Coordinates of C-alpha atoms in Angstrom, one line a residue:
M17 CA -14.4 -3.2 -15.8
K18 CA -15.6 -5.4 -12.6
R19 CA -15.7 -1.9 -10.8
L20 CA -18.0 -0.3 -13.3
F21 CA -20.1 -3.8 -13.5
V22 CA -20.2 -2.9 -9.5
F23 CA -21.1 1.0 -9.9
L24 CA -23.8 0.4 -12.5
S25 CA -25.2 -2.2 -10.0
I26 CA -25.5 0.7 -7.5
S27 CA -26.2 2.9 -9.8
M28 CA -29.5 0.8 -10.1
V29 CA -30.6 1.0 -6.9
V30 CA -29.8 4.4 -6.1
V31 CA -31.9 5.1 -9.3
L32 CA -35.1 2.8 -7.5
L33 CA -34.4 5.3 -4.4
T34 CA -34.2 8.3 -6.3
S35 CA -36.9 10.4 -8.4
C36 CA -36.0 13.1 -10.9
E37 CA -33.3 16.1 -10.7
S38 CA -34.7 19.1 -8.9
R39 CA -33.8 22.4 -8.0
N40 CA -32.1 21.6 -5.0
S41 CA -32.5 19.4 -1.9
H42 CA -32.4 21.6 1.0
T43 CA -34.0 22.9 4.1
S44 CA -32.3 26.2 4.9
L45 CA -30.0 29.5 4.0
N46 CA -27.0 30.3 6.3
E47 CA -24.5 32.4 4.4
E48 CA -22.0 32.7 7.0
R49 CA -21.8 29.3 9.0
K50 CA -18.3 27.9 9.5
N51 CA -17.4 25.1 7.3
P52 CA -15.6 21.8 8.6
L53 CA -13.4 21.4 5.4
V54 CA -12.1 24.8 5.8
E55 CA -11.4 25.3 9.3
Y56 CA -10.2 22.0 9.3
L57 CA -7.2 22.3 6.9
Q58 CA -6.5 25.7 7.4
Q59 CA -5.6 24.1 12.0
Y60 CA -2.6 23.0 10.0
K61 CA -1.3 26.0 8.5
G62 CA 1.7 27.4 9.8
K63 CA 2.3 23.6 12.0
D64 CA 4.9 23.3 8.9
Y65 CA 7.2 25.6 10.6
N66 CA 7.3 23.6 14.2
V67 CA 8.5 20.3 12.6
G68 CA 12.5 20.0 13.3
N69 CA 12.8 18.2 9.9
S70 CA 11.7 16.6 6.7
I71 CA 10.7 13.5 8.8
Q72 CA 8.7 14.9 10.8
R73 CA 6.9 17.2 8.4
D74 CA 6.4 14.2 6.0
E75 CA 4.4 13.1 9.0
L76 CA 2.4 16.1 10.2
W77 CA 1.3 16.5 6.0
Q78 CA 0.1 12.4 6.3
E79 CA -1.6 13.4 10.0
R80 CA -3.8 16.1 7.9
E81 CA -4.1 13.9 4.5
D82 CA -5.6 10.7 6.9
G83 CA -7.4 13.0 9.2
L84 CA -9.6 14.4 5.9
V85 CA -10.4 11.1 4.6
V86 CA -12.1 11.2 8.4
L87 CA -13.5 14.1 8.8
Q88 CA -15.2 13.6 5.0
D89 CA -16.7 10.0 5.9
S90 CA -18.5 11.3 9.7
V91 CA -19.9 14.3 7.3
G92 CA -20.6 13.2 4.3
V93 CA -20.8 16.0 2.0
F94 CA -19.4 19.5 2.3
N95 CA -22.2 22.7 1.9
N96 CA -21.5 25.7 0.8
L97 CA -18.2 26.4 0.2
K98 CA -17.9 29.6 -1.1
G99 CA -14.8 30.3 -3.5
H100 CA -14.2 32.3 -6.3
I101 CA -14.2 30.3 -9.9
N102 CA -11.1 29.7 -12.6
N103 CA -9.9 27.7 -14.8
I104 CA -13.3 27.2 -16.2
T105 CA -12.8 24.9 -19.2
A106 CA -15.0 22.1 -21.7
R107 CA -13.6 19.3 -23.5
D108 CA -15.8 16.3 -26.0
V109 CA -15.1 13.0 -24.7
R110 CA -17.6 10.8 -27.1
D111 CA -21.0 11.7 -26.7
S112 CA -20.4 13.5 -23.5
K113 CA -19.0 17.1 -22.1
V114 CA -16.9 17.4 -19.2
V115 CA -16.9 20.7 -17.7
E116 CA -13.6 21.6 -15.4
F117 CA -12.9 24.1 -13.3
W118 CA -11.5 25.2 -10.0
V119 CA -12.7 27.0 -6.9
E120 CA -10.5 28.8 -4.9
I121 CA -11.1 29.5 -1.7
K122 CA -9.4 32.2 0.8
P123 CA -9.8 32.9 4.1
E124 CA -7.0 34.5 4.7
N125 CA -3.7 35.8 3.8
Y126 CA -1.1 33.1 2.5
F127 CA -3.9 31.0 3.2
E128 CA -5.2 29.1 -0.2
I129 CA -7.8 26.1 -0.8
T130 CA -7.9 24.8 -4.4
L131 CA -11.0 22.7 -5.5
E132 CA -10.5 21.1 -8.5
C133 CA -13.2 19.7 -10.1
S134 CA -15.0 18.1 -12.9
H135 CA -18.4 17.4 -14.1
I136 CA -19.3 14.8 -16.5
V137 CA -22.7 15.7 -18.3
H138 CA -24.2 13.7 -21.6
K139 CA -24.4 16.3 -24.4
D140 CA -27.9 15.4 -25.1
S141 CA -29.0 16.5 -21.5
L142 CA -26.5 19.4 -21.7
E143 CA -29.7 21.4 -21.7
S144 CA -31.3 20.1 -18.6
D145 CA -27.9 19.9 -16.7
S146 CA -27.9 23.0 -14.0
L147 CA -24.5 22.6 -13.0
Y148 CA -23.5 22.8 -17.1
Q149 CA -25.7 26.0 -17.8
I150 CA -24.4 27.7 -14.5
V151 CA -21.0 26.9 -14.7
K152 CA -21.4 28.0 -18.8
G153 CA -22.6 31.0 -18.0
L154 CA -20.1 32.6 -15.9
S155 CA -16.3 34.8 -16.2
N156 CA -14.0 33.9 -14.5
Y157 CA -13.0 34.9 -10.8
S158 CA -17.2 35.1 -10.3
T159 CA -18.5 34.1 -6.8
V160 CA -19.7 30.5 -6.5
Y161 CA -20.9 28.2 -3.6
V162 CA -20.6 24.5 -4.3
D163 CA -21.4 21.3 -2.1
G164 CA -19.0 18.3 -3.2
A165 CA -16.5 16.0 -1.6
I166 CA -13.1 15.6 -1.9
A167 CA -12.4 13.0 -4.5
V168 CA -10.3 9.7 -3.4
T169 CA -8.2 7.3 -4.8
S170 CA -8.2 3.4 -4.8
K171 CA -6.9 3.4 -1.8
C172 CA -9.4 5.7 -0.2
K173 CA -6.5 8.5 -0.2
A174 CA -7.5 12.1 -0.9
A175 CA -7.1 12.8 -3.8
N176 CA -4.2 16.1 -3.4
A177 CA -3.5 17.2 -6.6
S178 CA -1.0 19.9 -4.9
W179 CA 1.9 20.9 -7.5
G180 CA 4.5 22.1 -5.5
D181 CA 6.5 20.6 -2.8
K182 CA 4.8 19.7 1.0
D183 CA 6.3 22.7 2.5
L184 CA 3.2 24.8 0.1
Q185 CA 0.8 22.2 0.4
F186 CA -0.1 23.6 3.9
S187 CA -0.7 27.3 3.2
Y188 CA -2.1 25.9 -0.6
P189 CA -3.9 22.8 -0.4
H190 CA -5.2 21.3 -4.1
Y191 CA -7.7 18.8 -3.6
K192 CA -9.6 16.9 -6.4
F193 CA -13.3 17.3 -5.6
N194 CA -16.9 15.9 -6.7
V195 CA -18.9 18.4 -7.2
V196 CA -22.2 18.2 -6.5
A197 CA -24.7 21.4 -6.5
L198 CA -22.5 24.9 -7.6
S199 CA -24.9 28.3 -7.5
T200 CA -23.7 32.3 -7.5
S201 CA -25.8 32.1 -4.2
P202 CA -25.3 30.3 -0.7
L203 CA -26.7 27.3 -1.1
P204 CA -28.9 25.5 2.0
K205 CA -28.1 23.7 4.4
V206 CA -28.4 19.6 3.7
S207 CA -30.9 18.3 6.2
D208 CA -29.4 15.7 8.2
N209 CA -31.2 13.2 6.8
V210 CA -29.9 13.6 3.5
Q211 CA -25.8 13.1 5.8
N212 CA -26.3 10.5 7.1
A213 CA -27.8 8.4 3.8
I214 CA -24.5 10.3 2.4
V215 CA -22.4 8.4 5.1
I216 CA -24.2 5.5 4.7
W217 CA -23.1 5.1 1.1
R218 CA -19.9 5.8 1.5
R219 CA -19.1 3.0 3.4
S220 CA -20.1 0.4 0.8
F221 CA -18.5 3.0 -1.9
E222 CA -15.2 3.0 0.1
G223 CA -15.5 -1.0 -0.4
I224 CA -16.1 -1.0 -3.7
L225 CA -12.6 1.6 -4.5
K226 CA -10.5 -1.2 -1.7
N227 CA -11.7 -4.0 -3.5
G228 CA -13.1 -3.8 -6.7
K229 CA -17.0 -5.0 -4.6
S230 CA -19.2 -4.1 -2.8
A231 CA -19.0 -4.7 0.4
E232 CA -23.0 -4.3 1.4
T233 CA -23.9 -5.7 4.5
D234 CA -27.6 -6.1 6.2
E235 CA -26.6 -3.9 8.3
N236 CA -26.3 -1.1 5.4
I237 CA -28.6 -1.7 3.9
A238 CA -31.3 -1.4 6.7
S239 CA -29.6 1.6 7.5
F240 CA -29.7 2.8 4.6
K241 CA -33.7 2.0 3.8
N242 CA -34.4 3.8 7.0
A243 CA -32.7 7.1 6.2
T244 CA -33.6 7.1 2.8
E245 CA -37.1 5.9 3.4
N246 CA -39.0 9.6 4.6
L247 CA -36.8 11.6 2.3
T248 CA -39.1 14.5 0.3
P249 CA -38.0 13.5 -4.1
E250 CA -35.2 16.6 -3.2
E251 CA -33.4 15.0 -1.6
D252 CA -33.8 12.0 -2.7
A253 CA -32.2 13.9 -6.8
Y254 CA -29.7 14.9 -4.3
I255 CA -27.7 11.4 -3.9
G256 CA -28.5 10.6 -7.1
K257 CA -26.5 13.4 -7.5
Y258 CA -23.8 12.7 -5.2
V259 CA -23.5 9.2 -6.7
H260 CA -23.4 10.4 -9.5
A261 CA -20.7 12.9 -9.2
C262 CA -18.4 10.4 -6.5
S263 CA -18.6 7.8 -9.7
L264 CA -15.3 9.1 -11.3
D265 CA -13.1 7.8 -8.1
L266 CA -13.8 4.6 -9.5
F267 CA -11.5 5.7 -12.3
R268 CA -8.8 7.5 -10.9
D269 CA -5.8 5.4 -9.4

């Protein structure tokens, strides 16, 4: 309850800084641009073949997991990840609908990243929720593009959802993923101002995850205000979506 109360308090601040939902918050299209998440995980493919024993393998795996969180903290949001949607399901939880699906990214043979996504929407908002409406109309294995962030645990560790042993995880990484936007066509680039604001917001959010309270400082508040004061309404709305998506991390182990 303490985490929930703090999150609601931060959400009220974000609401004051953001406007109503819009179709997108981006500036330009570039389908072929490199994605730092894919590049980062791909560089570890095959590295486990060069280790001498399981201790070295475990340390290499932990290096990858820790580096992934550092990467995410530096970029804020992973933009325009291209993959195929699969395992689309929905279930009712009280007054909400929980939509769940996987996005599978296969940049080369024998290497595949799986992003396990959840999206919660109040039943009264189903008709107006763009992500729900898009996913509802898709077939499994459709090509999609997503924005979002790797989910993190209360210790700010990447929420690894792999079922196999660590040997397989170097070639088939599988993570929980907080999806912010989804489309069947390439998503536009997130502006530098939006990314900067998200990076600043994550500093405080991770303080909540670790300590159950905000790590706000006067410097963070001033930085966030400066980063958001010239945003468009669409960009403000994008940050609101990001905060909503990442709120699920408050309830992970």
